[in-house]
XYZ file of C-alpha atoms in Angstrom:
506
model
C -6.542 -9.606 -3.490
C -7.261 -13.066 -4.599
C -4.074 -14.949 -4.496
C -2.105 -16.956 -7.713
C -3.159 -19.995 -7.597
C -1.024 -23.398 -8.160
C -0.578 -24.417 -12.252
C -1.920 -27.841 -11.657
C -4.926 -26.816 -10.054
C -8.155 -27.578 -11.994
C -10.369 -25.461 -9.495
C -8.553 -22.388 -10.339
C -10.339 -18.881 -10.448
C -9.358 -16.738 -13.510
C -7.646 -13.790 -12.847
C -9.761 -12.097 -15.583
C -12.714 -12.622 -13.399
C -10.954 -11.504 -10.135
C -10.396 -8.714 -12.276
C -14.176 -8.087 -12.650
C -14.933 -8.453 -9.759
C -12.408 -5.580 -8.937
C -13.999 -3.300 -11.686
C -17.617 -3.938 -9.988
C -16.258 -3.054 -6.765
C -14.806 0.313 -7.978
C -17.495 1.342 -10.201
C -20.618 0.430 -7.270
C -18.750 2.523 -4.739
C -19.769 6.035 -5.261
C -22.404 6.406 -8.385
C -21.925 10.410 -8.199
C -18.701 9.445 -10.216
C -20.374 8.232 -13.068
C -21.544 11.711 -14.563
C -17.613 12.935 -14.226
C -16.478 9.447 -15.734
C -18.284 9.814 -18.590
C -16.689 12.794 -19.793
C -13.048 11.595 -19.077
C -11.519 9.435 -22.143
C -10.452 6.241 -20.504
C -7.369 3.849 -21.717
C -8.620 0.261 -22.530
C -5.863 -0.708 -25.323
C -1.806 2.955 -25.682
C 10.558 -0.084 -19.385
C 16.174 -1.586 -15.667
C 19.236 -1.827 -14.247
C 19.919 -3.435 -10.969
C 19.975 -0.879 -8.014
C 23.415 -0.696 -5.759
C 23.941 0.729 -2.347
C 22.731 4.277 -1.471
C 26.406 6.350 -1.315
C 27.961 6.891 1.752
C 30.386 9.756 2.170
C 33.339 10.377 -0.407
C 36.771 8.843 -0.005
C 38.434 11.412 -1.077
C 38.912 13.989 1.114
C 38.521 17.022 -1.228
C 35.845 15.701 -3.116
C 34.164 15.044 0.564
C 35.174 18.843 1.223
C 33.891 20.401 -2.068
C 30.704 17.877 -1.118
C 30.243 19.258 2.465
C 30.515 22.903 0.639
C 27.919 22.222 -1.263
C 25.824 20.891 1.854
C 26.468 23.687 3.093
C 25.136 26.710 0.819
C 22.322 24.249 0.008
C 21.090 23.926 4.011
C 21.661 28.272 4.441
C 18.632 28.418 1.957
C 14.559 27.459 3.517
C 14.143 24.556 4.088
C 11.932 22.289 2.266
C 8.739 22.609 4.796
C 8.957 26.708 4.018
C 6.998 26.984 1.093
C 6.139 30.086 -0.611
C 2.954 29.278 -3.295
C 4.902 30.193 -6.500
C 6.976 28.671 -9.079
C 7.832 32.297 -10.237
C 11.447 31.876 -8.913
C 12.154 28.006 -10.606
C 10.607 29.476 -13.772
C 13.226 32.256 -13.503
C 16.063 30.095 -13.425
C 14.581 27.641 -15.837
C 14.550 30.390 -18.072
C 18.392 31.797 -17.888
C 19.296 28.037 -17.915
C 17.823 28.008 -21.599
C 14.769 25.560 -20.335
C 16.428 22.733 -19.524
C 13.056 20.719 -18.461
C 11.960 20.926 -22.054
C 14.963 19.046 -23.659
C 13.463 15.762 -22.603
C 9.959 14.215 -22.135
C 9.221 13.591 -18.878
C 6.515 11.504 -16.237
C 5.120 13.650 -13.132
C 4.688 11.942 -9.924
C 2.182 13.451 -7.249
C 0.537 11.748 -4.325
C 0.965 11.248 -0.458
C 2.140 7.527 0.073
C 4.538 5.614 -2.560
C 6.041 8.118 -4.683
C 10.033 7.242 -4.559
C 9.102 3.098 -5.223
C 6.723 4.030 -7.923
C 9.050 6.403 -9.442
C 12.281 3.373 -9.511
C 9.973 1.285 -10.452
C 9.218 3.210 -13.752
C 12.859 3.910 -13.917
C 13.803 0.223 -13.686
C 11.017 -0.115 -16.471
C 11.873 2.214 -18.957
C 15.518 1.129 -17.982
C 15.079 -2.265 -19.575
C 13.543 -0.730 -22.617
C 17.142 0.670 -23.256
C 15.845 4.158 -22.592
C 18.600 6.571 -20.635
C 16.494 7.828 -17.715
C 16.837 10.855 -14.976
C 15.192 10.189 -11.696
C 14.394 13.055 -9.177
C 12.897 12.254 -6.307
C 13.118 13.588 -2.339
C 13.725 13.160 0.287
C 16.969 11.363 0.597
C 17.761 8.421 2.561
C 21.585 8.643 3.170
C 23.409 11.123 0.801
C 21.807 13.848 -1.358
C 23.457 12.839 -4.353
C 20.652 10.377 -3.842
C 17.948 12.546 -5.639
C 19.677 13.202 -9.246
C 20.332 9.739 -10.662
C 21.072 9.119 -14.255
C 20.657 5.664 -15.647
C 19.156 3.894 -11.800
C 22.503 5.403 -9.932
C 22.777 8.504 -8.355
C 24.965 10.501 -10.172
C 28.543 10.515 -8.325
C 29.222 13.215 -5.665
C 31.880 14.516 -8.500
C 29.314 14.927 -10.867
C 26.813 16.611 -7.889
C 29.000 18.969 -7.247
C 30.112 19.792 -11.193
C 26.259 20.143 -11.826
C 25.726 22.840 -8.683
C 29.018 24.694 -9.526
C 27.632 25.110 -13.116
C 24.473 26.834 -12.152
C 25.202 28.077 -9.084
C 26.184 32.008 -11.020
C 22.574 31.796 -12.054
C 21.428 30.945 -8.852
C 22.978 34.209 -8.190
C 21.345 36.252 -10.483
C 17.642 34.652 -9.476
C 18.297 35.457 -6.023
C 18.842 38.998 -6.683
C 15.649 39.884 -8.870
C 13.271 37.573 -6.724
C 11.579 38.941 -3.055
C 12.954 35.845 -1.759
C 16.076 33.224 -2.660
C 15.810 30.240 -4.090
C 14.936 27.256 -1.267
C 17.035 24.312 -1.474
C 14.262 22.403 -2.846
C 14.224 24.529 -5.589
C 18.129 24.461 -6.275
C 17.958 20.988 -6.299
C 15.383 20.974 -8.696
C 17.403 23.177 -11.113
C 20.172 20.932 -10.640
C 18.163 17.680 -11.874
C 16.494 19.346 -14.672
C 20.154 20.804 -15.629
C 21.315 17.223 -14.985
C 19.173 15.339 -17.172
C 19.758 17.971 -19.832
C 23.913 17.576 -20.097
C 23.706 13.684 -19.909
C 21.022 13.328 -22.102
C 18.551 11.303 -21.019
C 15.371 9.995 -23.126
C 12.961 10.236 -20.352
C 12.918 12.368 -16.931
C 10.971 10.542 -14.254
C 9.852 13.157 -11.331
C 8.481 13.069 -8.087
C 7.109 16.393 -6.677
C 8.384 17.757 -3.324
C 5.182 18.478 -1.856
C 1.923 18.996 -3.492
C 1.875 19.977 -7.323
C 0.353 23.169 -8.555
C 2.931 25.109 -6.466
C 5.515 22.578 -6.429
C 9.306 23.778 -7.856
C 9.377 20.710 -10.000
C 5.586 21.504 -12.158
C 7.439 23.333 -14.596
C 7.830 20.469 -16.968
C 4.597 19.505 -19.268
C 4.408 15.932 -18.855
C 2.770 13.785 -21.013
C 2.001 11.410 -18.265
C 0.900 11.969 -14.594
C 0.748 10.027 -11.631
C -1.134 10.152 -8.596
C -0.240 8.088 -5.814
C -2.582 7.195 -3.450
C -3.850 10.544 -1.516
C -4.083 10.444 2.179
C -3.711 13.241 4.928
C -0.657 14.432 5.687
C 1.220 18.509 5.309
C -2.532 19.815 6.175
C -1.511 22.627 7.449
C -0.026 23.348 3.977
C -2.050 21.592 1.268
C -5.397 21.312 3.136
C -7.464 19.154 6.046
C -8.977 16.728 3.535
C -8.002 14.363 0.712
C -10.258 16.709 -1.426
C -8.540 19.830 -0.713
C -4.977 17.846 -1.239
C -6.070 16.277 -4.084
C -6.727 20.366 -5.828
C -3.294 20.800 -5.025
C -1.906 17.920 -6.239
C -3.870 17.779 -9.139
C -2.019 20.392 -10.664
C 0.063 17.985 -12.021
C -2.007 17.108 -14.603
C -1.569 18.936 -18.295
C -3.773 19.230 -21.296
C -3.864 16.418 -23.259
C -1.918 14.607 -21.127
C -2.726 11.248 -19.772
C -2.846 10.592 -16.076
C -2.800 7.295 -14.169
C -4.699 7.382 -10.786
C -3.950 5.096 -7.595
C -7.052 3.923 -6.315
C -8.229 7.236 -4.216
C -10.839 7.739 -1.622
C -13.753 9.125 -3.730
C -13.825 12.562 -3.078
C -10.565 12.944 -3.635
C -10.953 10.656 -6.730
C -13.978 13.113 -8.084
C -11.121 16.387 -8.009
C -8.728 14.340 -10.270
C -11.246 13.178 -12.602
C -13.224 16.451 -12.781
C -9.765 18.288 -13.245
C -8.615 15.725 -16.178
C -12.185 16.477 -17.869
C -11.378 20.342 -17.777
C -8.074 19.551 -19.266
C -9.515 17.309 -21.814
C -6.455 14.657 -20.138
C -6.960 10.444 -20.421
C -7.841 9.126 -17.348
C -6.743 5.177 -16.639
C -7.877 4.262 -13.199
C -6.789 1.248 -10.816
C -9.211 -1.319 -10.646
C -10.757 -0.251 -14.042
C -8.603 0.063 -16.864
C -5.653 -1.603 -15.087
C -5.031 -3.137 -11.576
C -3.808 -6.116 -9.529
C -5.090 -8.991 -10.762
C -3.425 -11.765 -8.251
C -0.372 -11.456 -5.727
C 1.151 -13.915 -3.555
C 3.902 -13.903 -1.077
C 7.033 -14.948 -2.689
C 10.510 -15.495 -0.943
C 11.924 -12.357 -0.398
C 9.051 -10.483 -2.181
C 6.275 -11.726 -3.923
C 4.746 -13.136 -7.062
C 2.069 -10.982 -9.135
C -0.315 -10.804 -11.943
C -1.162 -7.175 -13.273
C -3.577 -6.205 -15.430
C -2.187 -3.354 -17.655
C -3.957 -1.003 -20.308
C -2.650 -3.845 -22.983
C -3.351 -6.564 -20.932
C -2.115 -8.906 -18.189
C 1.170 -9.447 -17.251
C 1.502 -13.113 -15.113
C 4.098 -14.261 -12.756
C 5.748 -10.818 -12.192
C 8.395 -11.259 -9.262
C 8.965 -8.061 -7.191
C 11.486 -8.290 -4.744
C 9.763 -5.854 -2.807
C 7.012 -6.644 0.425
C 3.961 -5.394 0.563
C 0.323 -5.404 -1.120
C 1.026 -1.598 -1.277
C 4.465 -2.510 -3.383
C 2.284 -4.488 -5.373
C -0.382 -1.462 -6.419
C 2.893 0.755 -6.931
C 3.773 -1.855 -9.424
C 0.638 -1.842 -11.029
C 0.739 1.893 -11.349
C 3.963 1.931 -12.505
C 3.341 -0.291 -15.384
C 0.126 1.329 -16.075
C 2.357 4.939 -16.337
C 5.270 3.052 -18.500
C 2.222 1.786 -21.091
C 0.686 5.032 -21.529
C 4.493 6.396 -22.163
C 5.115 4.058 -24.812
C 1.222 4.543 -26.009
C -0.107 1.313 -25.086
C -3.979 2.024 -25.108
C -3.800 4.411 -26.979
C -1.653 4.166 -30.765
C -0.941 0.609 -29.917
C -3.297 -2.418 -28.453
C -0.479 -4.780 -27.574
C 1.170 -5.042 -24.428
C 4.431 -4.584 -23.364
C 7.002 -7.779 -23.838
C 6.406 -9.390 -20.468
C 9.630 -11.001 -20.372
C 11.660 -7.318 -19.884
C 8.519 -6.055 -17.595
C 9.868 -9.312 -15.984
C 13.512 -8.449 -15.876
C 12.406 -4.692 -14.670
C 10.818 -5.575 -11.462
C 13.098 -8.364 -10.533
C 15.942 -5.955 -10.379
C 13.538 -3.300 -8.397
C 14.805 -2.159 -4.920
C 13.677 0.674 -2.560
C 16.063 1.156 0.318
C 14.323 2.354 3.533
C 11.109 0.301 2.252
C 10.428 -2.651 4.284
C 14.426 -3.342 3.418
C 15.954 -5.929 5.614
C 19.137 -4.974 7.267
C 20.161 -7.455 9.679
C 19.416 -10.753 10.570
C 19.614 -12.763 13.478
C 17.054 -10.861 15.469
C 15.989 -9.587 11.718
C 15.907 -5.528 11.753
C 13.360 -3.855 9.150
C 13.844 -0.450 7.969
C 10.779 1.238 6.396
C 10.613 5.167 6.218
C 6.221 5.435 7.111
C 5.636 9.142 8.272
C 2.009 9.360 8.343
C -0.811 7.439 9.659
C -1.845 6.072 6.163
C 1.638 4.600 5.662
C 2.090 2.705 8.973
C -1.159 1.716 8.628
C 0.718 -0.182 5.575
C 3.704 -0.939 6.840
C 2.210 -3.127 9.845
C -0.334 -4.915 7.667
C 2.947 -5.695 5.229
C 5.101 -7.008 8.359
C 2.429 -9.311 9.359
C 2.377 -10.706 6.192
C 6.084 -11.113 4.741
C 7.466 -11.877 8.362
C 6.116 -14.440 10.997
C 7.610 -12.307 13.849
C 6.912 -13.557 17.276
C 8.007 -10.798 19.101
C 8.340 -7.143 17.048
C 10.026 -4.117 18.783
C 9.385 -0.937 17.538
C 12.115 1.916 16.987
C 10.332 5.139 16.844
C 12.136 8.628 16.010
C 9.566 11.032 14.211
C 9.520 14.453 12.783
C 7.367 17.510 14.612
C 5.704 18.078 12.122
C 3.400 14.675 11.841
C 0.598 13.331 13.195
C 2.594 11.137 15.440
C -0.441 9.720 17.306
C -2.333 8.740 14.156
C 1.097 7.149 13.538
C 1.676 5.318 16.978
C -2.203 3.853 16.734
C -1.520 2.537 13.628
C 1.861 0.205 14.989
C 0.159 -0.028 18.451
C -1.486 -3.728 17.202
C 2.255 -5.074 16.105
C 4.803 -3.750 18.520
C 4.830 -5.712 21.624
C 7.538 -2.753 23.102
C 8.783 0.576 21.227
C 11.658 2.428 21.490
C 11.300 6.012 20.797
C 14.104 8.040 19.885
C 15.278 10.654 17.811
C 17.215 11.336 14.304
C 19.615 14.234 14.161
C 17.594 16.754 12.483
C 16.557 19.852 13.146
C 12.799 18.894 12.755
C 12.698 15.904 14.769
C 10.633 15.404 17.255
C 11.454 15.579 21.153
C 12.031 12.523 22.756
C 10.019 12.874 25.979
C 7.276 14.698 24.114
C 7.217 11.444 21.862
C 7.565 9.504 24.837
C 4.574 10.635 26.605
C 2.277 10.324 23.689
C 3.850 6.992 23.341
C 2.715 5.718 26.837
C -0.364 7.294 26.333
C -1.000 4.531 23.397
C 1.116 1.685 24.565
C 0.719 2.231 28.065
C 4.159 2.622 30.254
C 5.062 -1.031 30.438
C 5.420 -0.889 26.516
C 7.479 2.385 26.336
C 11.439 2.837 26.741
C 13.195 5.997 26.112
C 16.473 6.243 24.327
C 17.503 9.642 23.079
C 20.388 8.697 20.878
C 19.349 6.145 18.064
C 22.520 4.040 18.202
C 21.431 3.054 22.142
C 17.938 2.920 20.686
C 18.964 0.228 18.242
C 21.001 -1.394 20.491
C 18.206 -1.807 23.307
C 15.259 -2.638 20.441
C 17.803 -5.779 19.760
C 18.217 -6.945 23.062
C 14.982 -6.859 23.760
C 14.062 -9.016 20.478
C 16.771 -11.812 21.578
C 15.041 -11.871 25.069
C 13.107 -14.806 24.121
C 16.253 -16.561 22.705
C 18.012 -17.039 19.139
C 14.819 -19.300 17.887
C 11.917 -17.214 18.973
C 11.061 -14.897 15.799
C 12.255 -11.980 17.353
C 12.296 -8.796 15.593
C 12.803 -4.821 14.930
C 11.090 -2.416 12.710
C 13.059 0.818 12.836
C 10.543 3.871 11.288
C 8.663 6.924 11.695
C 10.710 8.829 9.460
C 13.297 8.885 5.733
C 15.854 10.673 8.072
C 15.729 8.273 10.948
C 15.914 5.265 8.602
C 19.004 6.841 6.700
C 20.599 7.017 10.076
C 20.008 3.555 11.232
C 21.123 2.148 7.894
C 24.530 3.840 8.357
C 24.435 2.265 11.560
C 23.984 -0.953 10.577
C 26.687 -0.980 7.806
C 24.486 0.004 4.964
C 25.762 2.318 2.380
């Protein structure tokens, strides 16, 4: 992207024809689009508090304990990588609830990279509209209280429990008329919806767990969907190519519903448009009807231009690094526009001073979030191939590193070679460790495919992550306090959370 350019500069491009010159790119890439395109209704013309720390643990000793309880008969249910394709037992339980999910309108997040920043950053947006929002999203960085927050805070651990306590006797009775119990994921997602209901809130804004047609949380009808951008990653549950995960996650979308797309790789791109022609849904792409005009990097974040379905929006500060942050933000807006029905009842845009005061105030903890200074230690959660590939392209642009050491600790489950390759340019060492889940990876297995990218030399082994820490900072301060040493710790949400706790976050 074209960067802002200085206000007394005479010689200045216009950001409506770095626009074009987006739209020509998008629309000459794949011409077997067109015939799909032309059937979709496209949007040409139809708002947040500041963030706080994640929660750490409760004073209190029996809220803690009642907490911990909780924990408890939450982590005796499967898991949230056991899936069983069927929202038969959340409809259940929706149902004895009264419908909870139906009390409020809500917005549908689906994709593979960027759902929990997109999702506060339509929070923070309808926020400063003065709408009361819900926020689900997963997984958690720290605490689980973490997924159900009411107004940009997750609701207290008090208010957790109170919530799980409530529904918990018709938990009960779901688990004994279904084949199988209810997963945690699925609990949870009672919870929220049963949340968002008591409080009220205007507007529920929900990320999927995994997928969409089979996910626990697509039993809302949205009026607006979002897909993120798709990339591989769960194959062995939603399918070996963005195609066959874009089906899945497509299922998202409702009739007469409008959808927002992330730029996609085309075939991936042709499922979601083909399945928001069948469902007679308004399509508004990125980098047609609305898109990132201009971005620069900005102390602490950066400095952007977006182009929404009611027009631009200049000199948006997101404290946030990243271009990736940047697209979020322009899908964000995009999804916020088409809630309010810019584009579609109404041709103005949104006032740009609150879209202002929404994304100044955005944060996403575990998301390129500085921790430390002095060697300066990153935390960013990247799983998959797709998202390092991000992460070390942001790094190398918000941070003039000489010297970056890596801190590794990955789940099984992932392509961890796709992910290694993709930090293998920008870590001069790595660290590999582990988190203390159940589903991380084993250290010397991760160690050997390590050295077989970064060759030996490159490659220490720390099993617990508080040595791992400690060793990725001495080895950044080897070249002295003014060298531009520094640490990314990632390669999972759960190894992040840890090393925040670590290093007095939360």
């Amino acid at each position: 992207m074209s960067e802002l350019p200085p206000r007394d500069s005479s010689e200045q491009p216009d950001p409506s024809e770095a626009f074009e010159e987006i739209v020509a790119a998008e629309t000459g890439r794949d011409p077997d689009l067109a015939v799909i395109e032309a059937g979709s209704r496209t949007l040409r013309t139809r708002g947040g508090p500041p963030r706080g720390e994640e929660p750490a643990r409760p004073k209190d000793p029996e809220t803690d304990r009642a907490l911990r309880e909780v924990e408890a008969e939450l982590a005796s249910r499967w898991g949230e990588t056991k899936l069983e394709p069927s929202v038969s037992r959340i409809a259940a339980l929706m149902d004895i609830l009264g419908d909870p999910q139906r009390a409020y309108p809500s917005i549908h997040i689906t994709g593979t990279n960027g759902k929990t920043s997109t999702a506060r950053m339509i929070e923070a947006l309808l926020g400063a509209f003065e709408l009361r929002t819900g926020r689900y999203t997963s997984p958690h960085v720290q605490s689980v209280t973490e997924r159900i927050s009411l107004d940009g805070a997750p609701v207290s651990a008090e208010r957790f429990i109170e919530t799980y306590r409530d529904i918990a006797p018709y938990v009960a009775m779901v688990d004994e008329r279904q084949e199988y119990r209810l997963s945690f994921f699925e609990v949870l997602t009672g919870m929220a919806y049963a949340a968002f209901a008591d409080a009220p809130v205007d507007v529920a804004v929900v990320e999927v767990g995994m997928g969409g047609t089979w996910d626990a949380t697509n039993v809302i009808d949205a009026r607006v969907a979002v897909v993120t951008p798709i990339s591989l990653d769960h194959t062995d549950r939603l399918g070996g190519t963005p195609a066959e995960i874009a089906a899945e996650k497509a299922g998202v979308i409702k009739s007469d519903a409008t959808v927002i797309l992330a730029q996609q790789p085309v075939d991936a791109a042709r499922v979601l448009l083909r399945k928001a022609v069948d469902l007679d849904a308004t399509a508004a792409r990125e980098g047609l009807e609305f898109g990132v005009v201009a971005r620069r990097v900005a102390v602490g974040g950066q400095l952007m231009t977006l182009r929404g379905l009611g027009g631009d929006y200049p000199e948006l500060y997101l404290p946030l690094h990243g271009a990736h942050q940047a697209h979020n933000a322009a899908v964000a807006l995009a999804a916020v526009e088409a809630f309010f029905g810019v584009g579609a009842q109404h041709s103005e845009p949104l006032d740009v001073e609150t879209v202002r005061k929404a994304f100044a105030a955005v944060t996403s903890p575990g998301r390129m979030e500085v921790v430390r200074s002095s060697p300066t230690v990153v935390l960013d959660a990247a799983h998959n191939p797709a998202g390092a590939r991000v992460t070390a392209e942001a790094i190398g642009e918000a941070f003039q590193f000489s010297r970056l050491i890596g801190v590794v600790g990955a789940s099984d489950d992932k392509d961890v070679r796709g992910l290694l390759e993709a930090f293998e340019p920008v870590f001069a060492e790595i660290v590999v460790t582990r988190n203390s889940s159940h589903r991380a990876m084993d250290v010397d297995a991760l160690a050997a495919v390590a050295v077989e990218v970064f060759g030996e030399e490159r490659v220490q082994v720390e099993p617990r992550l508080p040595d791992a820490l400690e060793a990725a900072i001495t080895l950044a301060e080897e070249e002295g306090e003014f060298s531009g040493g520094g640490v990314l710790v990632t390669g999972s949400v759960i190894t992040v959370g840890e090393a925040r706790l670590l290093l007095g976050k939360g």
